[in-house]
GROMACS .gro file of C-alpha atoms in nm:
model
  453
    1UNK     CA    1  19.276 -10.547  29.955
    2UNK     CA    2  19.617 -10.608  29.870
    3UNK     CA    3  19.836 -10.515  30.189
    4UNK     CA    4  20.251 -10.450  30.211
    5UNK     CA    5  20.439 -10.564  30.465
    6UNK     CA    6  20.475 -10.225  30.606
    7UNK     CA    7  20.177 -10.083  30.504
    8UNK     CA    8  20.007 -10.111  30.853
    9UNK     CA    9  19.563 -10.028  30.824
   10UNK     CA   10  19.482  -9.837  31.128
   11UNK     CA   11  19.194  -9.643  31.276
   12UNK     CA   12  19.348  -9.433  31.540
   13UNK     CA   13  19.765  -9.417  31.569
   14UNK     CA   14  19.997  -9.614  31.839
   15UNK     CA   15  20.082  -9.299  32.011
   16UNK     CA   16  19.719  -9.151  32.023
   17UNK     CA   17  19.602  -9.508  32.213
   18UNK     CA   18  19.893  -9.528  32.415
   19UNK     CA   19  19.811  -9.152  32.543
   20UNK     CA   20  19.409  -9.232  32.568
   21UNK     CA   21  19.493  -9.562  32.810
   22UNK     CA   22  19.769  -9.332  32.976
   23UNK     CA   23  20.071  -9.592  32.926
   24UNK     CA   24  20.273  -9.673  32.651
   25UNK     CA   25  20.083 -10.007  32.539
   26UNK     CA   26  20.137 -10.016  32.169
   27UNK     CA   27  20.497  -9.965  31.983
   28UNK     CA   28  20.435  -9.959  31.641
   29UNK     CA   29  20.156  -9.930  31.395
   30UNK     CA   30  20.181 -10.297  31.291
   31UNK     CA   31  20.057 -10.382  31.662
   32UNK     CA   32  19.729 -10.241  31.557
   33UNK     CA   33  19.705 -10.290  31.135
   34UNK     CA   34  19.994 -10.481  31.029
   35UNK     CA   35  19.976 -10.781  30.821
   36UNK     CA   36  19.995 -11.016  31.101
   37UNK     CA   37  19.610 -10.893  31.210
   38UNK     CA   38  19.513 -10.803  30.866
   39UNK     CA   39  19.529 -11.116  30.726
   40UNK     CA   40  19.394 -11.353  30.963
   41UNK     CA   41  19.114 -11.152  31.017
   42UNK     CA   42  19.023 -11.132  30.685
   43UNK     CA   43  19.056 -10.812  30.556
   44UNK     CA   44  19.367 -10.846  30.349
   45UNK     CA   45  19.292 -11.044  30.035
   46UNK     CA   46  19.670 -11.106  29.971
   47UNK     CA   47  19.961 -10.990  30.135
   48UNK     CA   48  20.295 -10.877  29.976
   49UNK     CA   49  20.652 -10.766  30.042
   50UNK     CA   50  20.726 -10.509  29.872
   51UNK     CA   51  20.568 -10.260  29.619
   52UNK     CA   52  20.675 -10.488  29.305
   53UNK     CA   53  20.502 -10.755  29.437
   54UNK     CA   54  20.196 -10.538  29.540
   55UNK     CA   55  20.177 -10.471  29.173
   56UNK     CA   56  20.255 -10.799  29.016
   57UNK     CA   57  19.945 -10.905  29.248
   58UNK     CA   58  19.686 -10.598  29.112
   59UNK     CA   59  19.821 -10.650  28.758
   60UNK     CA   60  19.743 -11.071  28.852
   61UNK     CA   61  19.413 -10.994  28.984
   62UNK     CA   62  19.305 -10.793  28.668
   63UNK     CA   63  19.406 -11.036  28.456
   64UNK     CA   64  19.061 -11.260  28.580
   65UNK     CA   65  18.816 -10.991  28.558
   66UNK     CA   66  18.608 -10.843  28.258
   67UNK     CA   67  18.783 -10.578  28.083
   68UNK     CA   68  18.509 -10.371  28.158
   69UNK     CA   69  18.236 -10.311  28.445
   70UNK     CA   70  17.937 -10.355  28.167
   71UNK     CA   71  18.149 -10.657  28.014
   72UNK     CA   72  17.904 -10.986  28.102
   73UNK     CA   73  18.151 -11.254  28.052
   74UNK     CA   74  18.541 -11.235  28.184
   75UNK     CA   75  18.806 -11.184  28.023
   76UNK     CA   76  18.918 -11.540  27.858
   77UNK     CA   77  19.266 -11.571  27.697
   78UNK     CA   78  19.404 -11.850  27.473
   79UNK     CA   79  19.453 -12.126  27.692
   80UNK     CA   80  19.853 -12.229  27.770
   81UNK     CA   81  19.746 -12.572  27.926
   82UNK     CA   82  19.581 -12.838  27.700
   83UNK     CA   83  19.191 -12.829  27.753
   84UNK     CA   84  19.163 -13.177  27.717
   85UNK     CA   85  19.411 -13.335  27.921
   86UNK     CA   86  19.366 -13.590  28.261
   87UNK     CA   87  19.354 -13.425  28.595
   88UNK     CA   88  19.564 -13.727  28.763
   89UNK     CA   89  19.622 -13.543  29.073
   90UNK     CA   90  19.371 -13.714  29.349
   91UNK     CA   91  19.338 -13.737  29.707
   92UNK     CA   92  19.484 -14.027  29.884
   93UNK     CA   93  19.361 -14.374  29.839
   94UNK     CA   94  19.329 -14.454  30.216
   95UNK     CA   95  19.106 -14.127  30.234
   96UNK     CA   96  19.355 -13.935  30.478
   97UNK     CA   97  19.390 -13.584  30.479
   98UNK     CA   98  19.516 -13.391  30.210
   99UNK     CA   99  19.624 -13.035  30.056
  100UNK     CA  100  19.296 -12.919  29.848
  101UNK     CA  101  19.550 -12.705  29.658
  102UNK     CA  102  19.740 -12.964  29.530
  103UNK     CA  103  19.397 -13.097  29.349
  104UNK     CA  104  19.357 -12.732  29.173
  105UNK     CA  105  19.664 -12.657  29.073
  106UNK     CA  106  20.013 -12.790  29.093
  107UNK     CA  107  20.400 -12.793  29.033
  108UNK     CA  108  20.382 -13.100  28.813
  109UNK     CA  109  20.072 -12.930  28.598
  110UNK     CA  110  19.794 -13.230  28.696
  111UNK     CA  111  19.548 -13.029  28.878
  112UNK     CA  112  19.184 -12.936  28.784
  113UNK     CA  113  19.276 -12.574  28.617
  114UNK     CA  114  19.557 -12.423  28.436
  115UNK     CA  115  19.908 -12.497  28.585
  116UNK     CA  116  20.045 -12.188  28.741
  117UNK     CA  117  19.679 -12.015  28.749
  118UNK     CA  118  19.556 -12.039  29.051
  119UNK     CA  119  19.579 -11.742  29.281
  120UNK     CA  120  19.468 -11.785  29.697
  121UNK     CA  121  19.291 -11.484  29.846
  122UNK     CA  122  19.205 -11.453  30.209
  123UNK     CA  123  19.409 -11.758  30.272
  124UNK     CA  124  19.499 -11.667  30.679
  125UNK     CA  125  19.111 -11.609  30.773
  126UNK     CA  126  18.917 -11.908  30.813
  127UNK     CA  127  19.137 -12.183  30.721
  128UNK     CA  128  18.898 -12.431  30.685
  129UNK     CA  129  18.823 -12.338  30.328
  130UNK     CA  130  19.023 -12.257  30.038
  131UNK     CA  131  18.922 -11.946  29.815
  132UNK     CA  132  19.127 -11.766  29.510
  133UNK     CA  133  19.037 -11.761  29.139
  134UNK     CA  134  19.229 -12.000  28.874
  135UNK     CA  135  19.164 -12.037  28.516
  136UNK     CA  136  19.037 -12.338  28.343
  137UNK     CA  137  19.108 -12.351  27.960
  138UNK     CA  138  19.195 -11.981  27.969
  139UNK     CA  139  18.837 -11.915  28.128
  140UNK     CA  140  18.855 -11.722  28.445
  141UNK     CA  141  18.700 -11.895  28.752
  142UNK     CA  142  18.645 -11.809  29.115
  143UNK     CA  143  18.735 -12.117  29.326
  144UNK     CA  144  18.597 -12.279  29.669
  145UNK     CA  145  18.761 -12.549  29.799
  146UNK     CA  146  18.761 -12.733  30.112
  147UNK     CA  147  19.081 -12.819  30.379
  148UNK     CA  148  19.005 -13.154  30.495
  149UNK     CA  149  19.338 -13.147  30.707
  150UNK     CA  150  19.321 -12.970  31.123
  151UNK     CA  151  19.425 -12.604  31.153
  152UNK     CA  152  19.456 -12.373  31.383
  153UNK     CA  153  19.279 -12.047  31.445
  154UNK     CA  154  19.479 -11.781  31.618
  155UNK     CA  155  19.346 -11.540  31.827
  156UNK     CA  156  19.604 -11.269  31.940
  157UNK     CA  157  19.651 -11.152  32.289
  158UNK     CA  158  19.573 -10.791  32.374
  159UNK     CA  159  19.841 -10.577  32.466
  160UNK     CA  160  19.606 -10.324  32.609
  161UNK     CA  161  19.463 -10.613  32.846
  162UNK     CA  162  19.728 -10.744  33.102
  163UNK     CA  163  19.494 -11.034  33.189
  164UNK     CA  164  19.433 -11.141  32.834
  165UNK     CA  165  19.610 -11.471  32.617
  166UNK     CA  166  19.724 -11.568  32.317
  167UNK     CA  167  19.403 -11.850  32.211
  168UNK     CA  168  19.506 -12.133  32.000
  169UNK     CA  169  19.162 -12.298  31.814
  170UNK     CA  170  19.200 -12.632  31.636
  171UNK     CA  171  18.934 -12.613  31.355
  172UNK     CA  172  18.902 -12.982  31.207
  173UNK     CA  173  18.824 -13.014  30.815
  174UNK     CA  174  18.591 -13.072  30.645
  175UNK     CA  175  18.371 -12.852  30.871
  176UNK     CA  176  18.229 -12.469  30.853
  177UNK     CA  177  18.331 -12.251  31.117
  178UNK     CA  178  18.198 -11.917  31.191
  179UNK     CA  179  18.534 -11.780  31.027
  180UNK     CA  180  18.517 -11.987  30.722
  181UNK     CA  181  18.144 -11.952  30.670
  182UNK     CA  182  18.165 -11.560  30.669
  183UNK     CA  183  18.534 -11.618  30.457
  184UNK     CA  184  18.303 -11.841  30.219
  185UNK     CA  185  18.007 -11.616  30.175
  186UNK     CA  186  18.263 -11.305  30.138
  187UNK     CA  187  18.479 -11.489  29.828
  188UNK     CA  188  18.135 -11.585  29.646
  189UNK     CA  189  18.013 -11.175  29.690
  190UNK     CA  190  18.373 -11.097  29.553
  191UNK     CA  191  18.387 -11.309  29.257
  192UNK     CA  192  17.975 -11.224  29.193
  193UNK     CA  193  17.937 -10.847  29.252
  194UNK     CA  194  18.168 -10.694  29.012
  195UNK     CA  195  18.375 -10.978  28.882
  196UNK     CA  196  18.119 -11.172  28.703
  197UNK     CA  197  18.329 -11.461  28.747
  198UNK     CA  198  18.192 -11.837  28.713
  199UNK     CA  199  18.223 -12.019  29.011
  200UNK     CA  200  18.319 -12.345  29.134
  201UNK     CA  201  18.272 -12.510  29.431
  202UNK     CA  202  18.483 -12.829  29.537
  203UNK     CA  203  18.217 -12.932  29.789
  204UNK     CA  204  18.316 -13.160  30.030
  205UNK     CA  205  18.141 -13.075  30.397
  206UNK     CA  206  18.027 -13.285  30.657
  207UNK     CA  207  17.773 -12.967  30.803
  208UNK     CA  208  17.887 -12.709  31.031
  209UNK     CA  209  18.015 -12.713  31.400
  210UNK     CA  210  17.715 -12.634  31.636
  211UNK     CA  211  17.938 -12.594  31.946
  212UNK     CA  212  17.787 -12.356  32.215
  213UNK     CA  213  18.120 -12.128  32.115
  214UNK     CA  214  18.055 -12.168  31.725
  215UNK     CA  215  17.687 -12.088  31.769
  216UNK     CA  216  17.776 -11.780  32.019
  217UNK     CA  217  17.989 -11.650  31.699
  218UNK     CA  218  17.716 -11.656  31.487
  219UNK     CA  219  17.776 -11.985  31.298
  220UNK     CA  220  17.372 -11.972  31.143
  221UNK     CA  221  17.395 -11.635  31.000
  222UNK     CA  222  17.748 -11.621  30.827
  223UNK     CA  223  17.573 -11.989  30.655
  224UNK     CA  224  17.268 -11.826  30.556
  225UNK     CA  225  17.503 -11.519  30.435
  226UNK     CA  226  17.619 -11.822  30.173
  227UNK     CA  227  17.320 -11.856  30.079
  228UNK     CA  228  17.202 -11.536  30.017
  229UNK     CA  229  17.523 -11.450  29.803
  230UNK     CA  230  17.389 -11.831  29.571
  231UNK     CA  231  17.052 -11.679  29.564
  232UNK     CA  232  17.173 -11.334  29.357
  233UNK     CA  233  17.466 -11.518  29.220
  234UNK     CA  234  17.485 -11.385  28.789
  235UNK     CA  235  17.704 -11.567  28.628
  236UNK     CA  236  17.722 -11.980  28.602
  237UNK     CA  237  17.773 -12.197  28.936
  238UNK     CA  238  17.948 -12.522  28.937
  239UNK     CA  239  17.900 -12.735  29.271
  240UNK     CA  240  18.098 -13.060  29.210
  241UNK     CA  241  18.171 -13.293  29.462
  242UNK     CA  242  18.495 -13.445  29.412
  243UNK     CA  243  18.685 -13.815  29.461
  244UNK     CA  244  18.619 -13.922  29.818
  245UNK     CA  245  18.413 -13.618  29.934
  246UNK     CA  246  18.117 -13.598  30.092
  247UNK     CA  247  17.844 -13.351  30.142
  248UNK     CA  248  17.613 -13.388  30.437
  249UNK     CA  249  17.331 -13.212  30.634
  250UNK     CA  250  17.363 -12.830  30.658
  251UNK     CA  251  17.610 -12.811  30.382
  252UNK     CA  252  17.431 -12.947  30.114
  253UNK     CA  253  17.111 -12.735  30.243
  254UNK     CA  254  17.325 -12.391  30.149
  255UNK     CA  255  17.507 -12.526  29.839
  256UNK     CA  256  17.167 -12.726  29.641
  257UNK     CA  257  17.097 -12.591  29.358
  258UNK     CA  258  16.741 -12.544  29.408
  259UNK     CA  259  16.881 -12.187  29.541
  260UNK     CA  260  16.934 -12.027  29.224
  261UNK     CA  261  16.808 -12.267  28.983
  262UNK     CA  262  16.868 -12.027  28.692
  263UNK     CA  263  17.233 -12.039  28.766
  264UNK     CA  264  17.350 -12.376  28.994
  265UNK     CA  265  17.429 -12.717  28.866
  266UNK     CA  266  17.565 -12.962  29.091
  267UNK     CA  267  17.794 -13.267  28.970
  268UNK     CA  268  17.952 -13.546  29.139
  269UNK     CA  269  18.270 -13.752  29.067
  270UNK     CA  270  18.163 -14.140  29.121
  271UNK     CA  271  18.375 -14.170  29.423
  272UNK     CA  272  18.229 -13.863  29.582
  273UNK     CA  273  17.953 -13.966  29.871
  274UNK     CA  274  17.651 -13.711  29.947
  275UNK     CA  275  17.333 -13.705  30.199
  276UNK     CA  276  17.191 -13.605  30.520
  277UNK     CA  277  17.368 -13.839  30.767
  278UNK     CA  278  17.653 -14.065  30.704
  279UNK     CA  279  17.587 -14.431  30.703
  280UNK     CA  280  17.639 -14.496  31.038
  281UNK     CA  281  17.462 -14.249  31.151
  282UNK     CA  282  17.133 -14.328  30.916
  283UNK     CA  283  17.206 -14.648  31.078
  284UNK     CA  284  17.143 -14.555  31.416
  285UNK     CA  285  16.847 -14.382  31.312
  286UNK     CA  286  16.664 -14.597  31.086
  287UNK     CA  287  16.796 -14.941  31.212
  288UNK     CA  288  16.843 -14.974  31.566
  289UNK     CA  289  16.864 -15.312  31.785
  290UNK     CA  290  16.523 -15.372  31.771
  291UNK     CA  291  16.511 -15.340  31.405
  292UNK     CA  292  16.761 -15.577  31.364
  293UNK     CA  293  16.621 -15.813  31.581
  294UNK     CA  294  16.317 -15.824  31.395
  295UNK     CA  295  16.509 -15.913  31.033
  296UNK     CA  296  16.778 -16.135  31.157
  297UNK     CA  297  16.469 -16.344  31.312
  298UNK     CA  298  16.326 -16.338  30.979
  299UNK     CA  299  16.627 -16.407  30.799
  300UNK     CA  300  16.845 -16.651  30.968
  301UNK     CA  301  16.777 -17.032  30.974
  302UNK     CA  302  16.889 -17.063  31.297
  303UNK     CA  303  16.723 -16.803  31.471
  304UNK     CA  304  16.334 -16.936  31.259
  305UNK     CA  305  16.429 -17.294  31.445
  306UNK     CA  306  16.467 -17.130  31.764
  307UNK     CA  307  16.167 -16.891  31.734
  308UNK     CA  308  15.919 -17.211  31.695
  309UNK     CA  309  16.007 -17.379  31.966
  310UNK     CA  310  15.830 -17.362  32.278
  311UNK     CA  311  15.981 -17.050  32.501
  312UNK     CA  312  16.193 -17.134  32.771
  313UNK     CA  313  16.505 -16.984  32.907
  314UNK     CA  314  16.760 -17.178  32.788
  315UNK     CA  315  16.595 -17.077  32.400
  316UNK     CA  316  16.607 -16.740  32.468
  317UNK     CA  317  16.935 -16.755  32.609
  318UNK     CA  318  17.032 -16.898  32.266
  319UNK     CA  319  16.869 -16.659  32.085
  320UNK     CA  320  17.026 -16.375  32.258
  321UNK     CA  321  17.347 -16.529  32.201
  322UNK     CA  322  17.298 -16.586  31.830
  323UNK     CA  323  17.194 -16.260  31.774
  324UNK     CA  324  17.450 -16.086  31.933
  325UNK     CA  325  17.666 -16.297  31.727
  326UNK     CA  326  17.498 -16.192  31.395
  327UNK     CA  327  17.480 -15.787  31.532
  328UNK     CA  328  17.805 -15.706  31.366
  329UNK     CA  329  17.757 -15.848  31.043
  330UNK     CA  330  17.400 -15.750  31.013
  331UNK     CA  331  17.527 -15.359  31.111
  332UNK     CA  332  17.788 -15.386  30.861
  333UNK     CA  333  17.513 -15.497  30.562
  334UNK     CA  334  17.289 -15.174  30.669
  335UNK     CA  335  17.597 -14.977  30.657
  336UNK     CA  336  17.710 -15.083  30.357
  337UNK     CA  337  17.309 -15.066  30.217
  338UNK     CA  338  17.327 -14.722  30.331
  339UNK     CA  339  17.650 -14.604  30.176
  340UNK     CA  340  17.466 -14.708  29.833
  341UNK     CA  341  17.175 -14.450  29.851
  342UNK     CA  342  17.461 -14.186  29.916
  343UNK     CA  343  17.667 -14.233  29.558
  344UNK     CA  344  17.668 -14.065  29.260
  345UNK     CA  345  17.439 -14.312  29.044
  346UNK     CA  346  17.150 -14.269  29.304
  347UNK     CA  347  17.225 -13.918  29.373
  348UNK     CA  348  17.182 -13.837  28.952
  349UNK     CA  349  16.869 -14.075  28.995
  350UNK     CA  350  16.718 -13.917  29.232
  351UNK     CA  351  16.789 -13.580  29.014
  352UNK     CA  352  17.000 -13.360  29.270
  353UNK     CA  353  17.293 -13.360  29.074
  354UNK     CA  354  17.291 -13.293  28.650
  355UNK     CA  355  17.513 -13.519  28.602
  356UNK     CA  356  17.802 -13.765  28.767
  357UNK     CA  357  18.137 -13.648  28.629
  358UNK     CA  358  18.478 -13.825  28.673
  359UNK     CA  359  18.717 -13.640  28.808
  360UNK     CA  360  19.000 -13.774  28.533
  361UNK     CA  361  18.777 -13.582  28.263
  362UNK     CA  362  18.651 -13.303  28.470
  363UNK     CA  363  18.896 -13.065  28.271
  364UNK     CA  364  18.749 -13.107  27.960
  365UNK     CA  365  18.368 -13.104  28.115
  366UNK     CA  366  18.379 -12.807  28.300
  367UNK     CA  367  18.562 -12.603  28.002
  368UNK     CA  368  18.291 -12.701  27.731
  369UNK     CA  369  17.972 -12.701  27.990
  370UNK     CA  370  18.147 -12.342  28.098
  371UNK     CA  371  18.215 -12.181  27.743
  372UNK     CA  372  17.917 -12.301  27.641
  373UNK     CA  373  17.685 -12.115  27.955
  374UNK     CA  374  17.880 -11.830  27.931
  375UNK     CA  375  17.825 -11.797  27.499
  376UNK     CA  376  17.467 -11.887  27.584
  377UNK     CA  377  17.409 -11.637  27.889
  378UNK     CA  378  17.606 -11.363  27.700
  379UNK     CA  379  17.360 -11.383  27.420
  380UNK     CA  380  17.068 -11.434  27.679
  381UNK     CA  381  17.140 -11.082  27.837
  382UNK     CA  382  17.181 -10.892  27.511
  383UNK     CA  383  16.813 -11.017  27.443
  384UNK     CA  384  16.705 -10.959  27.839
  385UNK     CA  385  16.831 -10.585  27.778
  386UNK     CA  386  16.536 -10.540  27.572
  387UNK     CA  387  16.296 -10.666  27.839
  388UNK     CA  388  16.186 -11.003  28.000
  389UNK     CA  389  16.382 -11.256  28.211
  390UNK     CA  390  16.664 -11.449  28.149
  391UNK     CA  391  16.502 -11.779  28.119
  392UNK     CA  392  16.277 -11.659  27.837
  393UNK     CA  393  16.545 -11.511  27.647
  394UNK     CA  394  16.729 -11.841  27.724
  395UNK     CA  395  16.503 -12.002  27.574
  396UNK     CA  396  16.461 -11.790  27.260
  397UNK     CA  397  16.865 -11.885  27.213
  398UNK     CA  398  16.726 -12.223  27.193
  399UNK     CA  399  16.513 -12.207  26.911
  400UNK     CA  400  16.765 -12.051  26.745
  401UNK     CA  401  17.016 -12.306  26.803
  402UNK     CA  402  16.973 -12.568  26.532
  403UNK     CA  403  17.205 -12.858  26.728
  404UNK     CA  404  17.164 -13.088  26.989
  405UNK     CA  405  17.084 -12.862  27.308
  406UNK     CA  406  17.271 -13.110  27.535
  407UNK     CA  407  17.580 -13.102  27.355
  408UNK     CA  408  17.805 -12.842  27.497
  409UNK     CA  409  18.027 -12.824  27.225
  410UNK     CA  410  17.753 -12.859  26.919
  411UNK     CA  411  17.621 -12.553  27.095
  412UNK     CA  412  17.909 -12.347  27.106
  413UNK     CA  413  17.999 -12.448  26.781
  414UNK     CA  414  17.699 -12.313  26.644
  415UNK     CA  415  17.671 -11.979  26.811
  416UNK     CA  416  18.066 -11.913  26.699
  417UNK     CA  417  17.970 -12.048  26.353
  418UNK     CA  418  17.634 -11.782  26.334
  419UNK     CA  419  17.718 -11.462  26.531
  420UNK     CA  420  17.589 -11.279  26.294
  421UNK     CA  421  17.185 -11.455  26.268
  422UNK     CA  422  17.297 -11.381  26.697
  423UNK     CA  423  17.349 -11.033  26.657
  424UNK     CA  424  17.048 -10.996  26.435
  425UNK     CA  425  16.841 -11.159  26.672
  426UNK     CA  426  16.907 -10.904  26.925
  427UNK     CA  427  16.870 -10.635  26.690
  428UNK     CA  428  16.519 -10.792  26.665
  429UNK     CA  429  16.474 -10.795  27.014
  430UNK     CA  430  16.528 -10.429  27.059
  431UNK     CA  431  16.356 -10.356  26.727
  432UNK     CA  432  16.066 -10.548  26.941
  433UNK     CA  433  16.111 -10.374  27.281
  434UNK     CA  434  16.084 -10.053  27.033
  435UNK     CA  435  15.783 -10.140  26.922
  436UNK     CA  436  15.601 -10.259  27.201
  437UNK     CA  437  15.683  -9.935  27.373
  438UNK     CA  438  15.561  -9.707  27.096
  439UNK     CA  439  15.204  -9.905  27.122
  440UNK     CA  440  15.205  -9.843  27.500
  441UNK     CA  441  15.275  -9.465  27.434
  442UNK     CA  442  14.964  -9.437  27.099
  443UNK     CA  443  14.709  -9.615  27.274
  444UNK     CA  444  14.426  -9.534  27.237
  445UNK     CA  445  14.487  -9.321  26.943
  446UNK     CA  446  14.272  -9.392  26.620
  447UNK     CA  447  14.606  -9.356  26.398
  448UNK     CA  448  14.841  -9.521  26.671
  449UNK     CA  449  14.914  -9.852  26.433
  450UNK     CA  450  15.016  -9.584  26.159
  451UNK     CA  451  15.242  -9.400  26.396
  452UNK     CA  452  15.429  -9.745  26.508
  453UNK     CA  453  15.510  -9.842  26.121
   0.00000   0.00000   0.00000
């Protein structure tokens, strides 16, 4: 929905409330529809001034989508901005808050996708995340993104309610709010359901608030709505965590690949952090006092002389003292011993993400990985349209690739380099399907094999 600045959306007009609640309440149209409700609430996509801006924004949004509804790939164009150049832009060194934007696409042309390319939708509703479509390489993407500075939610007063208050809501980052959730799982339907856009997800959540308020609003089912929009998700899914984010909890629980395994990979930049709890917190769980009583006793000189001498007061008065002396470094080891299970290296060991990605050559590895899925999945569904899934005919595109599977650009290479043993192969495959269906139809018939040839 692309929405003027006098173009108010309305249900019932100013004058017909004001004569229903017997008082003139409302003044104008915009009270009730204008852009000022429209898009914080989340049903304006973008909001314009005028009409020539309206259309610059329609003839902007086409520009991203398929040229046609039965198209299965988007429309790509010749990309502007090298492919292979260094995305320097990064989030601060001291890890304080930062503009996500400024990371996908800048003024100075060092962000993640083509300079000047990125386009924010339903950027007043749940400010928490970040959602639009950009291009990467010419390729047209739909983007998720996380704030990871405070905002504020704004809740309007009522006119029609003397009693009622403007509300002010500070939403921290990082975090999934009822309004964000349902803004997330809305973007991923819009960029899925007739787009057939390939998405990518900046993930960097620590869970979502649980507040009594947050849970009252429905919190749990605008984060399983995510999920269910992952889970029927066609087209290729990036979840990359970048520098200095972290994904935790109930985030990574609706963004893990596992979901649609058909269709999400997850990557991480080497900074990036990701697991359950943060250190501290695993910390508290999994090494309390008592725990680190135990090892310091078994571990420090001092505390083995004390322990084998006879027990008396003053020696447990010393040990006491000792190991409250040792408590801080000791905490600060688990931390630290913690914080190592949560990187990339033992994240791509453990196999939850594909593969650890810096983020100064994530440019070039999401364009190849991306060209590459989409060539492969466009040939895939040709095949599929004869019957079967899409894994199978996946892997019948295999054997007919004669390169290195793993090598993105090998692979595309080779598909560009043989359309036409591709287009014969799905000639086969409907000369197959044919076939097969023709036997099913004879069967049982004494001349049936003579009737299929």
């Amino acid at each position: 929905v692309i929405q003027m600045k006098r173009g108010p959306m309305i249900l019932t007009g100013f004058q017909a409330l004001n004569k229903l609640l017997g008082k003139p309440v409302y003044t104008s149209q915009d009270q009730l529809g204008g852009q000022q409700i429209m898009v914080p609430n989340g049903v304006t996509h973008i909001g314009v001034d005028d009409d020539y801006e309206g259309c610059e924004a329609i003839v902007r949004w086409l520009s991203y989508v398929p040229a046609t509804a039965k198209d299965v790939t988007p429309a790509t164009l010749a990309p502007a901005d090298p492919v292979d150049r260094a995305v320097t832009a990064r989030p601060p060194a001291d890890g304080s808050p930062y503009d996500v934007r400024e990371l996908l696409d800048n003024a100075d042309g060092t962000g993640l996708f083509d300079a000047g390319s990125f386009t924010e939708t339903l950027g007043g509703w749940g400010k928490t995340v970040v959602a639009g479509r950009a291009k990467l390489g010419g390729i047209p993407f739909g983007v998720v993104a996380v704030e990871t500075r405070t905002v504020e939610a704004v809740v309007p007063a009522d006119p029609a309610n003397p009693d009622s208050r403007e509300a002010i809501k500070p939403q921290a980052g990082q975090v999934w709010y009822p309004d964000s959730a349902a803004k997330t799982a809305q973007a991923i339907a819009d960029f899925g359901r007739g787009e057939k856009l390939p998405l990518m997800i900046l993930a960097n959540w620590r869970g979502f608030s649980g507040g009594t308020r947050d849970m009252y609003d429905e919190v749990l089912k605008f984060g399983a709505r995510i999920v269910d929009e992952l889970t029927k998700y066609d087209a290729p899914v990036f979840v990359y965590l970048p520098p200095k984010g972290e994904l935790r909890g109930g985030a990574w629980v609706v963004v893990d690949p596992s979901i649609n395994e058909v269709q999400m990979e997850m990557y991480a930049d080497p900074e990036s952090r990701g697991g359950i709890l943060e250190p501290p917190g695993i910390c508290e769980v999994k090494f309390r006092a008592g725990d680190q009583a135990k090892l310091m006793r078994r571990c420090d000189a001092e505390l083995v002389k004390l322990a084998a001498q006879p027990q008396t007061e003053e020696r447990d008065s010393k040990m006491a003292q000792r190991e409250a002396k040792l408590a801080p470094q000791y905490q600060q080891a688990a931390i630290e011993f913690a914080d190592l299970h949560d990187r990339a290296g033992r994240m791509k060991a453990k196999g939850v993400i594909r593969e650890v990605v810096a983020w100064e050559g994530a440019r070039a590895y999401f364009y190849k990985r991306a060209a590459r899925r989409l060539a492969v999945d466009a040939l895939a569904k040709a095949i599929m349209a004869s019957g079967g899934t899409l894994e199978s005919a996946r892997s019948k595109v295999e054997d007919f690739v004669q390169a290195d599977w793993e090598d993105d650009a090998a692979v595309l290479a080779y598909l560009e380099a043989n359309a036409d043993g591709a287009a014969a192969m799905v000639a086969a495959a409907e000369k197959e399907a044919i076939v097969d269906q023709l036997k099913d139809i004879f069967a049982g018939r004494a001349d049936a094999d003579a009737l299929v040839a």
